[in-house]
PDB file of C-alpha atoms in Angstrom:
ATOM      1  CA  UNK A 154    -156.968  52.843 148.794  1.00 41.00           C
ATOM      2  CA  UNK A 155    -160.266  53.572 147.061  1.00 47.00           C
ATOM      3  CA  UNK A 156    -159.018  56.876 145.585  1.00 73.00           C
ATOM      4  CA  UNK A 157    -156.157  55.146 143.814  1.00 87.00           C
ATOM      5  CA  UNK A 158    -155.573  56.504 140.317  1.00 91.00           C
ATOM      6  CA  UNK A 159    -153.617  54.424 137.803  1.00 95.00           C
ATOM      7  CA  UNK A 160    -153.546  57.225 135.205  1.00 96.00           C
ATOM      8  CA  UNK A 161    -150.138  58.702 134.412  1.00 97.00           C
ATOM      9  CA  UNK A 162    -149.641  62.451 134.421  1.00 96.00           C
ATOM     10  CA  UNK A 163    -149.509  63.706 130.808  1.00 97.00           C
ATOM     11  CA  UNK A 164    -145.738  64.280 130.766  1.00 97.00           C
ATOM     12  CA  UNK A 165    -144.948  60.752 131.982  1.00 98.00           C
ATOM     13  CA  UNK A 166    -147.369  59.307 129.432  1.00 97.00           C
ATOM     14  CA  UNK A 167    -145.600  61.323 126.712  1.00 98.00           C
ATOM     15  CA  UNK A 168    -142.155  60.226 127.967  1.00 98.00           C
ATOM     16  CA  UNK A 169    -143.132  56.571 127.843  1.00 97.00           C
ATOM     17  CA  UNK A 170    -143.907  56.884 124.134  1.00 97.00           C
ATOM     18  CA  UNK A 171    -140.138  57.147 123.529  1.00 96.00           C
ATOM     19  CA  UNK A 172    -138.055  54.034 122.912  1.00 94.00           C
ATOM     20  CA  UNK A 173    -135.968  52.972 125.903  1.00 94.00           C
ATOM     21  CA  UNK A 174    -133.375  51.052 123.911  1.00 90.00           C
ATOM     22  CA  UNK A 175    -131.452  48.400 125.867  1.00 87.00           C
ATOM     23  CA  UNK A 176    -128.748  48.519 123.164  1.00 85.00           C
ATOM     24  CA  UNK A 177    -127.187  45.188 124.198  1.00 82.00           C
ATOM     25  CA  UNK A 178    -126.570  46.468 127.714  1.00 78.00           C
ATOM     26  CA  UNK A 179    -125.239  49.867 126.685  1.00 81.00           C
ATOM     27  CA  UNK A 180    -128.597  51.629 126.898  1.00 85.00           C
ATOM     28  CA  UNK A 181    -131.443  51.696 129.407  1.00 91.00           C
ATOM     29  CA  UNK A 182    -132.416  48.604 131.375  1.00 92.00           C
ATOM     30  CA  UNK A 183    -135.953  49.934 131.622  1.00 95.00           C
ATOM     31  CA  UNK A 184    -139.375  48.806 130.479  1.00 96.00           C
ATOM     32  CA  UNK A 185    -141.868  51.683 130.723  1.00 97.00           C
ATOM     33  CA  UNK A 186    -145.450  51.020 131.778  1.00 97.00           C
ATOM     34  CA  UNK A 187    -148.490  52.840 130.414  1.00 96.00           C
ATOM     35  CA  UNK A 188    -150.226  53.194 133.783  1.00 97.00           C
ATOM     36  CA  UNK A 189    -149.491  52.871 137.486  1.00 97.00           C
ATOM     37  CA  UNK A 190    -150.078  49.563 139.260  1.00 95.00           C
ATOM     38  CA  UNK A 191    -153.594  49.181 140.654  1.00 94.00           C
ATOM     39  CA  UNK A 192    -153.695  49.482 144.470  1.00 93.00           C
ATOM     40  CA  UNK A 193    -154.011  45.739 145.065  1.00 94.00           C
ATOM     41  CA  UNK A 194    -151.071  44.868 142.811  1.00 95.00           C
ATOM     42  CA  UNK A 195    -148.982  47.624 144.392  1.00 95.00           C
ATOM     43  CA  UNK A 196    -149.751  46.341 147.902  1.00 94.00           C
ATOM     44  CA  UNK A 197    -149.002  42.744 146.926  1.00 95.00           C
ATOM     45  CA  UNK A 198    -145.653  43.701 145.400  1.00 94.00           C
ATOM     46  CA  UNK A 199    -144.559  45.863 148.338  1.00 95.00           C
ATOM     47  CA  UNK A 200    -145.534  43.274 150.945  1.00 94.00           C
ATOM     48  CA  UNK A 201    -143.554  40.619 149.065  1.00 94.00           C
ATOM     49  CA  UNK A 202    -140.585  42.944 148.465  1.00 94.00           C
ATOM     50  CA  UNK A 203    -140.302  43.918 152.144  1.00 95.00           C
ATOM     51  CA  UNK A 204    -141.532  40.668 153.686  1.00 94.00           C
ATOM     52  CA  UNK A 205    -143.855  42.837 155.758  1.00 95.00           C
ATOM     53  CA  UNK A 206    -147.557  41.968 155.568  1.00 94.00           C
ATOM     54  CA  UNK A 207    -148.523  44.972 157.685  1.00 94.00           C
ATOM     55  CA  UNK A 208    -147.736  47.592 155.021  1.00 94.00           C
ATOM     56  CA  UNK A 209    -149.287  48.348 151.646  1.00 91.00           C
ATOM     57  CA  UNK A 210    -146.703  50.443 149.791  1.00 93.00           C
ATOM     58  CA  UNK A 211    -149.299  53.150 149.181  1.00 94.00           C
ATOM     59  CA  UNK A 212    -146.534  55.764 149.266  1.00 96.00           C
ATOM     60  CA  UNK A 213    -145.222  54.421 145.930  1.00 97.00           C
ATOM     61  CA  UNK A 214    -146.596  54.632 142.389  1.00 97.00           C
ATOM     62  CA  UNK A 215    -144.757  52.182 140.117  1.00 97.00           C
ATOM     63  CA  UNK A 216    -144.284  53.349 136.514  1.00 97.00           C
ATOM     64  CA  UNK A 217    -141.763  50.903 135.024  1.00 97.00           C
ATOM     65  CA  UNK A 218    -139.318  48.093 135.675  1.00 96.00           C
ATOM     66  CA  UNK A 219    -135.865  46.851 134.783  1.00 95.00           C
ATOM     67  CA  UNK A 220    -135.187  43.467 133.185  1.00 91.00           C
ATOM     68  CA  UNK A 221    -134.955  41.656 136.516  1.00 90.00           C
ATOM     69  CA  UNK A 222    -138.225  43.023 137.887  1.00 92.00           C
ATOM     70  CA  UNK A 223    -136.952  45.967 139.927  1.00 95.00           C
ATOM     71  CA  UNK A 224    -139.373  48.905 139.946  1.00 97.00           C
ATOM     72  CA  UNK A 225    -139.110  52.620 139.257  1.00 98.00           C
ATOM     73  CA  UNK A 226    -141.699  54.608 141.171  1.00 98.00           C
ATOM     74  CA  UNK A 227    -142.711  57.972 142.484  1.00 98.00           C
ATOM     75  CA  UNK A 228    -142.311  58.140 146.267  1.00 98.00           C
ATOM     76  CA  UNK A 229    -145.203  60.182 147.666  1.00 97.00           C
ATOM     77  CA  UNK A 230    -143.531  61.972 150.575  1.00 97.00           C
ATOM     78  CA  UNK A 231    -144.275  65.622 149.865  1.00 97.00           C
ATOM     79  CA  UNK A 232    -147.733  66.472 151.209  1.00 93.00           C
ATOM     80  CA  UNK A 233    -149.970  68.486 148.909  1.00 93.00           C
ATOM     81  CA  UNK A 234    -147.551  68.226 145.969  1.00 96.00           C
ATOM     82  CA  UNK A 235    -148.564  66.735 142.617  1.00 97.00           C
ATOM     83  CA  UNK A 236    -147.027  63.427 141.637  1.00 97.00           C
ATOM     84  CA  UNK A 237    -144.669  65.099 139.124  1.00 97.00           C
ATOM     85  CA  UNK A 238    -143.035  66.964 142.029  1.00 98.00           C
ATOM     86  CA  UNK A 239    -142.460  63.808 144.114  1.00 98.00           C
ATOM     87  CA  UNK A 240    -139.067  62.036 144.202  1.00 98.00           C
ATOM     88  CA  UNK A 241    -138.373  59.194 141.776  1.00 98.00           C
ATOM     89  CA  UNK A 242    -136.977  56.022 143.364  1.00 98.00           C
ATOM     90  CA  UNK A 243    -135.790  52.595 142.287  1.00 97.00           C
ATOM     91  CA  UNK A 244    -136.453  49.423 144.289  1.00 97.00           C
ATOM     92  CA  UNK A 245    -134.503  46.544 142.773  1.00 95.00           C
ATOM     93  CA  UNK A 246    -135.262  42.851 142.668  1.00 93.00           C
ATOM     94  CA  UNK A 247    -132.104  42.112 144.673  1.00 91.00           C
ATOM     95  CA  UNK A 248    -132.758  44.759 147.335  1.00 91.00           C
ATOM     96  CA  UNK A 249    -131.103  47.687 145.561  1.00 94.00           C
ATOM     97  CA  UNK A 250    -132.794  50.941 146.449  1.00 96.00           C
ATOM     98  CA  UNK A 251    -132.300  54.652 146.128  1.00 97.00           C
ATOM     99  CA  UNK A 252    -133.728  58.015 145.219  1.00 98.00           C
ATOM    100  CA  UNK A 253    -132.726  58.705 141.621  1.00 97.00           C
ATOM    101  CA  UNK A 254    -134.249  62.159 141.057  1.00 98.00           C
ATOM    102  CA  UNK A 255    -135.974  64.862 143.075  1.00 98.00           C
ATOM    103  CA  UNK A 256    -138.907  65.001 140.655  1.00 98.00           C
ATOM    104  CA  UNK A 257    -140.014  64.281 137.104  1.00 98.00           C
ATOM    105  CA  UNK A 258    -138.173  67.322 135.674  1.00 98.00           C
ATOM    106  CA  UNK A 259    -134.860  66.105 137.081  1.00 98.00           C
ATOM    107  CA  UNK A 260    -135.641  62.520 136.047  1.00 98.00           C
ATOM    108  CA  UNK A 261    -135.876  63.731 132.439  1.00 98.00           C
ATOM    109  CA  UNK A 262    -132.309  65.084 132.684  1.00 98.00           C
ATOM    110  CA  UNK A 263    -131.081  61.821 134.226  1.00 97.00           C
ATOM    111  CA  UNK A 264    -132.462  59.989 131.181  1.00 97.00           C
ATOM    112  CA  UNK A 265    -131.023  62.637 128.843  1.00 97.00           C
ATOM    113  CA  UNK A 266    -127.575  61.820 130.214  1.00 96.00           C
ATOM    114  CA  UNK A 267    -128.120  58.157 129.318  1.00 94.00           C
ATOM    115  CA  UNK A 268    -128.813  56.888 132.835  1.00 95.00           C
ATOM    116  CA  UNK A 269    -131.965  54.976 133.746  1.00 95.00           C
ATOM    117  CA  UNK A 270    -133.358  54.292 137.231  1.00 96.00           C
ATOM    118  CA  UNK A 271    -131.649  50.902 137.563  1.00 94.00           C
ATOM    119  CA  UNK A 272    -128.264  52.232 136.439  1.00 93.00           C
ATOM    120  CA  UNK A 273    -128.577  55.181 138.827  1.00 94.00           C
ATOM    121  CA  UNK A 274    -128.823  52.817 141.819  1.00 94.00           C
ATOM    122  CA  UNK A 275    -126.712  49.866 140.648  1.00 91.00           C
ATOM    123  CA  UNK A 276    -123.646  51.927 139.719  1.00 88.00           C
ATOM    124  CA  UNK A 277    -122.521  54.592 142.217  1.00 73.00           C
ATOM    125  CA  UNK A 278    -121.070  56.726 139.408  1.00 82.00           C
ATOM    126  CA  UNK A 279    -122.905  55.677 136.257  1.00 80.00           C
ATOM    127  CA  UNK A 280    -121.286  56.471 132.943  1.00 79.00           C
ATOM    128  CA  UNK A 281    -122.713  59.500 131.227  1.00 83.00           C
ATOM    129  CA  UNK A 282    -123.775  58.573 127.694  1.00 90.00           C
ATOM    130  CA  UNK A 283    -125.951  61.451 126.515  1.00 94.00           C
ATOM    131  CA  UNK A 284    -128.916  60.266 124.478  1.00 95.00           C
ATOM    132  CA  UNK A 285    -130.013  62.683 121.726  1.00 96.00           C
ATOM    133  CA  UNK A 286    -133.681  61.613 121.797  1.00 96.00           C
ATOM    134  CA  UNK A 287    -134.026  62.000 125.574  1.00 97.00           C
ATOM    135  CA  UNK A 288    -131.966  65.216 125.595  1.00 97.00           C
ATOM    136  CA  UNK A 289    -134.325  66.804 123.081  1.00 98.00           C
ATOM    137  CA  UNK A 290    -137.296  65.558 125.112  1.00 98.00           C
ATOM    138  CA  UNK A 291    -135.862  67.075 128.316  1.00 98.00           C
ATOM    139  CA  UNK A 292    -135.075  70.360 126.564  1.00 98.00           C
ATOM    140  CA  UNK A 293    -138.650  70.572 125.315  1.00 98.00           C
ATOM    141  CA  UNK A 294    -140.442  69.322 128.425  1.00 98.00           C
ATOM    142  CA  UNK A 295    -138.433  69.805 131.622  1.00 97.00           C
ATOM    143  CA  UNK A 296    -139.263  72.932 133.555  1.00 96.00           C
ATOM    144  CA  UNK A 297    -135.683  73.286 134.819  1.00 97.00           C
ATOM    145  CA  UNK A 298    -132.235  73.974 133.381  1.00 97.00           C
ATOM    146  CA  UNK A 299    -130.045  71.101 132.186  1.00 97.00           C
ATOM    147  CA  UNK A 300    -128.449  68.892 134.844  1.00 97.00           C
ATOM    148  CA  UNK A 301    -125.967  66.062 134.408  1.00 96.00           C
ATOM    149  CA  UNK A 302    -126.784  62.612 135.755  1.00 96.00           C
ATOM    150  CA  UNK A 303    -124.171  63.166 138.480  1.00 95.00           C
ATOM    151  CA  UNK A 304    -125.881  66.416 139.502  1.00 96.00           C
ATOM    152  CA  UNK A 305    -129.342  64.811 139.531  1.00 97.00           C
ATOM    153  CA  UNK A 306    -128.106  61.940 141.699  1.00 96.00           C
ATOM    154  CA  UNK A 307    -126.168  64.199 144.073  1.00 96.00           C
ATOM    155  CA  UNK A 308    -129.214  66.413 144.582  1.00 97.00           C
ATOM    156  CA  UNK A 309    -131.453  63.374 145.207  1.00 97.00           C
ATOM    157  CA  UNK A 310    -129.030  61.832 147.702  1.00 96.00           C
ATOM    158  CA  UNK A 311    -128.563  65.146 149.480  1.00 97.00           C
ATOM    159  CA  UNK A 312    -132.316  65.677 149.835  1.00 98.00           C
ATOM    160  CA  UNK A 313    -133.079  62.103 150.956  1.00 97.00           C
ATOM    161  CA  UNK A 314    -129.944  60.691 152.598  1.00 96.00           C
ATOM    162  CA  UNK A 315    -131.858  58.224 154.793  1.00 96.00           C
ATOM    163  CA  UNK A 316    -134.111  56.661 152.128  1.00 97.00           C
ATOM    164  CA  UNK A 317    -132.344  53.275 152.257  1.00 94.00           C
ATOM    165  CA  UNK A 318    -132.530  53.161 156.046  1.00 96.00           C
ATOM    166  CA  UNK A 319    -136.234  54.102 155.976  1.00 95.00           C
ATOM    167  CA  UNK A 320    -136.963  51.275 153.556  1.00 95.00           C
ATOM    168  CA  UNK A 321    -134.763  48.836 155.516  1.00 94.00           C
ATOM    169  CA  UNK A 322    -136.785  49.640 158.642  1.00 95.00           C
ATOM    170  CA  UNK A 323    -139.915  48.359 156.854  1.00 94.00           C
ATOM    171  CA  UNK A 324    -138.322  45.069 155.834  1.00 93.00           C
ATOM    172  CA  UNK A 325    -138.784  41.906 157.886  1.00 89.00           C
TER     173      UNK A 325
END
């Protein structure tokens, strides 16, 4: 884990300058970080989360959390692809888990539709509440055409239908 980089890609750093307003439960339950966990902290968290001391969670790069301590992360499963092209996942404090976007571009559209990583996993069909600030950000920064939250989630679940089972297999 010596080559571990905690530096965010520029677009994620720019995204996390926006305000993720909780809005008394009607907004995003998300607290953005300014850097990825260091390797040791990442390993400690993943071992505790899974109950498995034999794994280090090195396939995840945590970039934020919800109010209960669940983590949003990139899941590094695509060899030779930059982190921005990796799937975005949520691993909740109560065992919730799921792929919420195929990549950072699609994640921007999920946020634009008013759905954060926690909401994407906790509610099978989260309410769409378009957010003007995040919509403008996605329009200016996403390299893909607009997608609804439902489309982002359907694409993520279609591409990675066995994510939950893969994570469950690591848990003790």
